[in-house]
Amino acid sequence: MIQTKADYIHARIAEGEHQQQDFKFEISDARKIAKSLSAFSNTDGGRLLVGVKDNGKIAGVRSEEEIYMIEAAAKLYCKPQIDCEMHVHTVEGRTVLEVIVPPGEQKPYCAKDHDNRWWAYIRVRDENILATPVHIKVWQQAGTPKGVFVHYTETEQMLLDYLSSHDSITLNQYCRMAKISRPKAENTLAKFIRFELVEPYFDGQRFLFRQNEKSS
């Protein structure tokens, strides 16, 4: 069976919004779209379907200006710039714009807010969440050799021991328990994430850190 553009879009809409897909009824603010582009680029990549309501109903893109706003978001309000693919589909007489965002190779990708500050986001399920300083350090360390652990410091071993008998820990809890500064705690967590000893997860309100199942 030959799949038409309409079939393709209906199949994507049927998936609903998820970690790699977001619906946008309209594009009215390039800075808000930059957040989505940042989140997709910093995570697993993804797809924006513009002209589709949150409930999956096709409303259609209202003007070509929305295409220009996406280009502005990717080039002017994201740092580094994000290269997106854009495809125009006609479905039920309405235009749906598909924006494909690849996983980034120069993380972190930051989006500029209305106060001209730059923030990095990640995609968690169907939400764009502000990345933590630990995420930033994981990305910054990504270009450096991992090396091999010869031994753990006292505060590193303290973290591993705690997570072997507890479900999770917050950054602040680790700072207090080990009596170390936030930057040092962030560096340790980032290093352990890179070595797949620890993994971050979002509980709906904040990021916590738990033992990576691969290491247990």
PDB file of C-alpha atoms in Angstrom, residues 56-205:
ATOM      1  CA  GLY A  56      -4.426  16.112  17.669  1.00  0.00           C
ATOM      2  CA  LYS A  57      -6.939  18.090  15.615  1.00  0.00           C
ATOM      3  CA  ILE A  58      -5.464  19.571  12.443  1.00  0.00           C
ATOM      4  CA  ALA A  59      -5.961  23.338  12.392  1.00  0.00           C
ATOM      5  CA  GLY A  60      -3.405  24.149   9.709  1.00  0.00           C
ATOM      6  CA  VAL A  61      -0.573  26.658   9.509  1.00  0.00           C
ATOM      7  CA  ARG A  62      -2.050  30.107   9.149  1.00  0.00           C
ATOM      8  CA  SER A  63       0.748  31.973   7.364  1.00  0.00           C
ATOM      9  CA  GLU A  64       4.237  31.630   5.916  1.00  0.00           C
ATOM     10  CA  GLU A  65       5.423  33.882   8.721  1.00  0.00           C
ATOM     11  CA  GLU A  66       5.391  30.842  11.006  1.00  0.00           C
ATOM     12  CA  ILE A  67       8.054  29.213   8.828  1.00  0.00           C
ATOM     13  CA  TYR A  68      10.219  32.316   9.117  1.00  0.00           C
ATOM     14  CA  MET A  69       9.755  32.350  12.895  1.00  0.00           C
ATOM     15  CA  ILE A  70      11.045  28.786  13.141  1.00  0.00           C
ATOM     16  CA  GLU A  71      14.070  29.745  11.061  1.00  0.00           C
ATOM     17  CA  ALA A  72      14.625  32.728  13.365  1.00  0.00           C
ATOM     18  CA  ALA A  73      14.309  30.504  16.432  1.00  0.00           C
ATOM     19  CA  ALA A  74      16.906  28.068  15.076  1.00  0.00           C
ATOM     20  CA  LYS A  75      19.385  30.672  13.851  1.00  0.00           C
ATOM     21  CA  LEU A  76      18.944  33.713  16.109  1.00  0.00           C
ATOM     22  CA  TYR A  77      17.608  32.355  19.386  1.00  0.00           C
ATOM     23  CA  CYS A  78      19.559  29.092  19.663  1.00  0.00           C
ATOM     24  CA  LYS A  79      23.266  28.828  20.446  1.00  0.00           C
ATOM     25  CA  PRO A  80      24.871  27.002  18.698  1.00  0.00           C
ATOM     26  CA  GLN A  81      22.534  27.384  15.733  1.00  0.00           C
ATOM     27  CA  ILE A  82      20.314  24.373  15.087  1.00  0.00           C
ATOM     28  CA  ASP A  83      19.876  22.927  11.606  1.00  0.00           C
ATOM     29  CA  CYS A  84      16.282  21.765  11.127  1.00  0.00           C
ATOM     30  CA  GLU A  85      14.565  20.094   8.214  1.00  0.00           C
ATOM     31  CA  MET A  86      11.168  21.512   7.298  1.00  0.00           C
ATOM     32  CA  HIS A  87       8.549  19.693   5.242  1.00  0.00           C
ATOM     33  CA  VAL A  88       5.162  21.047   4.215  1.00  0.00           C
ATOM     34  CA  HIS A  89       2.253  18.589   4.091  1.00  0.00           C
ATOM     35  CA  THR A  90      -1.286  19.229   2.878  1.00  0.00           C
ATOM     36  CA  VAL A  91      -3.808  17.278   4.915  1.00  0.00           C
ATOM     37  CA  GLU A  92      -7.584  17.683   4.635  1.00  0.00           C
ATOM     38  CA  GLY A  93      -7.047  20.913   2.740  1.00  0.00           C
ATOM     39  CA  ARG A  94      -4.902  22.320   5.546  1.00  0.00           C
ATOM     40  CA  THR A  95      -1.153  22.843   5.755  1.00  0.00           C
ATOM     41  CA  VAL A  96       0.862  21.012   8.404  1.00  0.00           C
ATOM     42  CA  LEU A  97       4.493  21.990   8.841  1.00  0.00           C
ATOM     43  CA  GLU A  98       6.802  19.207   9.993  1.00  0.00           C
ATOM     44  CA  VAL A  99      10.036  20.365  11.621  1.00  0.00           C
ATOM     45  CA  ILE A 100      12.630  17.636  12.158  1.00  0.00           C
ATOM     46  CA  VAL A 101      15.313  18.381  14.746  1.00  0.00           C
ATOM     47  CA  PRO A 102      18.329  16.041  14.833  1.00  0.00           C
ATOM     48  CA  PRO A 103      20.121  15.109  18.064  1.00  0.00           C
ATOM     49  CA  GLY A 104      22.812  17.718  18.592  1.00  0.00           C
ATOM     50  CA  GLU A 105      26.534  17.072  18.328  1.00  0.00           C
ATOM     51  CA  GLN A 106      27.621  20.293  20.085  1.00  0.00           C
ATOM     52  CA  LYS A 107      25.678  20.147  23.346  1.00  0.00           C
ATOM     53  CA  PRO A 108      24.577  22.128  25.230  1.00  0.00           C
ATOM     54  CA  TYR A 109      22.225  23.953  22.861  1.00  0.00           C
ATOM     55  CA  CYS A 110      20.808  27.001  24.613  1.00  0.00           C
ATOM     56  CA  ALA A 111      17.736  29.123  23.913  1.00  0.00           C
ATOM     57  CA  LYS A 112      17.562  32.875  24.540  1.00  0.00           C
ATOM     58  CA  ASP A 113      14.724  34.061  26.783  1.00  0.00           C
ATOM     59  CA  HIS A 114      12.929  37.421  26.840  1.00  0.00           C
ATOM     60  CA  ASP A 115      15.586  38.816  29.187  1.00  0.00           C
ATOM     61  CA  ASN A 116      18.295  37.829  26.679  1.00  0.00           C
ATOM     62  CA  ARG A 117      19.610  35.085  28.949  1.00  0.00           C
ATOM     63  CA  TRP A 118      20.631  31.717  27.548  1.00  0.00           C
ATOM     64  CA  TRP A 119      19.234  28.475  29.012  1.00  0.00           C
ATOM     65  CA  ALA A 120      19.625  24.828  28.023  1.00  0.00           C
ATOM     66  CA  TYR A 121      16.615  22.505  28.027  1.00  0.00           C
ATOM     67  CA  ILE A 122      16.094  18.773  27.768  1.00  0.00           C
ATOM     68  CA  ARG A 123      13.081  16.767  26.682  1.00  0.00           C
ATOM     69  CA  VAL A 124      11.443  14.583  29.331  1.00  0.00           C
ATOM     70  CA  ARG A 125       8.431  12.660  28.053  1.00  0.00           C
ATOM     71  CA  ASP A 126       6.298  15.426  26.482  1.00  0.00           C
ATOM     72  CA  GLU A 127       7.812  18.384  28.353  1.00  0.00           C
ATOM     73  CA  ASN A 128      10.728  20.764  27.853  1.00  0.00           C
ATOM     74  CA  ILE A 129      12.584  20.913  31.174  1.00  0.00           C
ATOM     75  CA  LEU A 130      15.373  23.277  32.182  1.00  0.00           C
ATOM     76  CA  ALA A 131      18.652  21.368  32.263  1.00  0.00           C
ATOM     77  CA  THR A 132      20.492  21.254  35.586  1.00  0.00           C
ATOM     78  CA  PRO A 133      24.124  22.313  36.117  1.00  0.00           C
ATOM     79  CA  VAL A 134      24.916  18.582  36.264  1.00  0.00           C
ATOM     80  CA  HIS A 135      23.559  18.082  32.726  1.00  0.00           C
ATOM     81  CA  ILE A 136      25.670  21.022  31.550  1.00  0.00           C
ATOM     82  CA  LYS A 137      28.805  19.486  33.053  1.00  0.00           C
ATOM     83  CA  VAL A 138      28.072  16.081  31.505  1.00  0.00           C
ATOM     84  CA  TRP A 139      27.939  17.747  28.082  1.00  0.00           C
ATOM     85  CA  GLN A 140      31.033  19.835  28.770  1.00  0.00           C
ATOM     86  CA  GLN A 141      32.971  16.732  29.835  1.00  0.00           C
ATOM     87  CA  ALA A 142      31.795  14.723  26.819  1.00  0.00           C
ATOM     88  CA  GLY A 143      34.767  15.778  24.705  1.00  0.00           C
ATOM     89  CA  THR A 144      37.345  14.680  27.257  1.00  0.00           C
ATOM     90  CA  PRO A 145      38.692  11.129  27.653  1.00  0.00           C
ATOM     91  CA  LYS A 146      36.921   9.117  30.339  1.00  0.00           C
ATOM     92  CA  GLY A 147      40.072   7.551  31.680  1.00  0.00           C
ATOM     93  CA  VAL A 148      39.886   4.720  34.191  1.00  0.00           C
ATOM     94  CA  PHE A 149      38.973   4.887  37.863  1.00  0.00           C
ATOM     95  CA  VAL A 150      41.877   3.683  39.993  1.00  0.00           C
ATOM     96  CA  HIS A 151      40.115   4.455  43.239  1.00  0.00           C
ATOM     97  CA  TYR A 152      37.262   6.583  44.514  1.00  0.00           C
ATOM     98  CA  THR A 153      37.740   9.531  46.805  1.00  0.00           C
ATOM     99  CA  GLU A 154      36.047   9.426  50.184  1.00  0.00           C
ATOM    100  CA  THR A 155      33.181  11.665  49.041  1.00  0.00           C
ATOM    101  CA  GLU A 156      32.742   9.678  45.804  1.00  0.00           C
ATOM    102  CA  GLN A 157      32.570   6.393  47.698  1.00  0.00           C
ATOM    103  CA  MET A 158      30.102   7.993  50.096  1.00  0.00           C
ATOM    104  CA  LEU A 159      27.767   8.720  47.169  1.00  0.00           C
ATOM    105  CA  LEU A 160      28.007   5.178  45.794  1.00  0.00           C
ATOM    106  CA  ASP A 161      27.431   3.648  49.225  1.00  0.00           C
ATOM    107  CA  TYR A 162      24.392   5.846  49.792  1.00  0.00           C
ATOM    108  CA  LEU A 163      22.834   4.966  46.430  1.00  0.00           C
ATOM    109  CA  SER A 164      23.417   1.257  46.977  1.00  0.00           C
ATOM    110  CA  SER A 165      20.951   1.384  49.873  1.00  0.00           C
ATOM    111  CA  HIS A 166      18.668   4.306  48.894  1.00  0.00           C
ATOM    112  CA  ASP A 167      16.480   4.901  45.852  1.00  0.00           C
ATOM    113  CA  SER A 168      17.845   8.332  44.986  1.00  0.00           C
ATOM    114  CA  ILE A 169      19.564  11.499  46.132  1.00  0.00           C
ATOM    115  CA  THR A 170      19.291  15.180  45.269  1.00  0.00           C
ATOM    116  CA  LEU A 171      22.229  17.450  44.556  1.00  0.00           C
ATOM    117  CA  ASN A 172      21.614  19.360  47.789  1.00  0.00           C
ATOM    118  CA  GLN A 173      21.425  16.143  49.821  1.00  0.00           C
ATOM    119  CA  TYR A 174      24.764  15.011  48.435  1.00  0.00           C
ATOM    120  CA  CYS A 175      26.356  18.389  49.225  1.00  0.00           C
ATOM    121  CA  ARG A 176      25.163  18.228  52.833  1.00  0.00           C
ATOM    122  CA  MET A 177      26.021  14.571  53.345  1.00  0.00           C
ATOM    123  CA  ALA A 178      29.536  14.835  51.913  1.00  0.00           C
ATOM    124  CA  LYS A 179      30.074  18.400  53.176  1.00  0.00           C
ATOM    125  CA  ILE A 180      31.307  19.550  49.779  1.00  0.00           C
ATOM    126  CA  SER A 181      30.565  22.542  47.542  1.00  0.00           C
ATOM    127  CA  ARG A 182      27.902  22.441  44.839  1.00  0.00           C
ATOM    128  CA  PRO A 183      30.467  22.660  41.994  1.00  0.00           C
ATOM    129  CA  LYS A 184      32.381  19.684  43.393  1.00  0.00           C
ATOM    130  CA  ALA A 185      29.168  17.687  43.840  1.00  0.00           C
ATOM    131  CA  GLU A 186      28.070  18.588  40.300  1.00  0.00           C
ATOM    132  CA  ASN A 187      31.425  17.435  38.905  1.00  0.00           C
ATOM    133  CA  THR A 188      31.222  14.110  40.742  1.00  0.00           C
ATOM    134  CA  LEU A 189      27.654  13.427  39.612  1.00  0.00           C
ATOM    135  CA  ALA A 190      28.518  14.389  36.027  1.00  0.00           C
ATOM    136  CA  LYS A 191      31.544  12.090  36.042  1.00  0.00           C
ATOM    137  CA  PHE A 192      29.526   9.195  37.441  1.00  0.00           C
ATOM    138  CA  ILE A 193      26.795   9.754  34.838  1.00  0.00           C
ATOM    139  CA  ARG A 194      29.421   9.559  32.085  1.00  0.00           C
ATOM    140  CA  PHE A 195      30.721   6.295  33.569  1.00  0.00           C
ATOM    141  CA  GLU A 196      27.127   4.984  33.768  1.00  0.00           C
ATOM    142  CA  LEU A 197      27.368   4.555  37.523  1.00  0.00           C
ATOM    143  CA  VAL A 198      24.602   7.082  38.195  1.00  0.00           C
ATOM    144  CA  GLU A 199      21.663   8.329  36.134  1.00  0.00           C
ATOM    145  CA  PRO A 200      19.473  11.439  36.490  1.00  0.00           C
ATOM    146  CA  TYR A 201      15.702  11.195  36.400  1.00  0.00           C
ATOM    147  CA  PHE A 202      12.855  13.680  36.641  1.00  0.00           C
ATOM    148  CA  ASP A 203      10.131  12.986  39.205  1.00  0.00           C
ATOM    149  CA  GLY A 204       7.728  15.552  37.774  1.00  0.00           C
ATOM    150  CA  GLN A 205       9.073  18.438  39.847  1.00  0.00           C
TER     151      GLN A 205
END
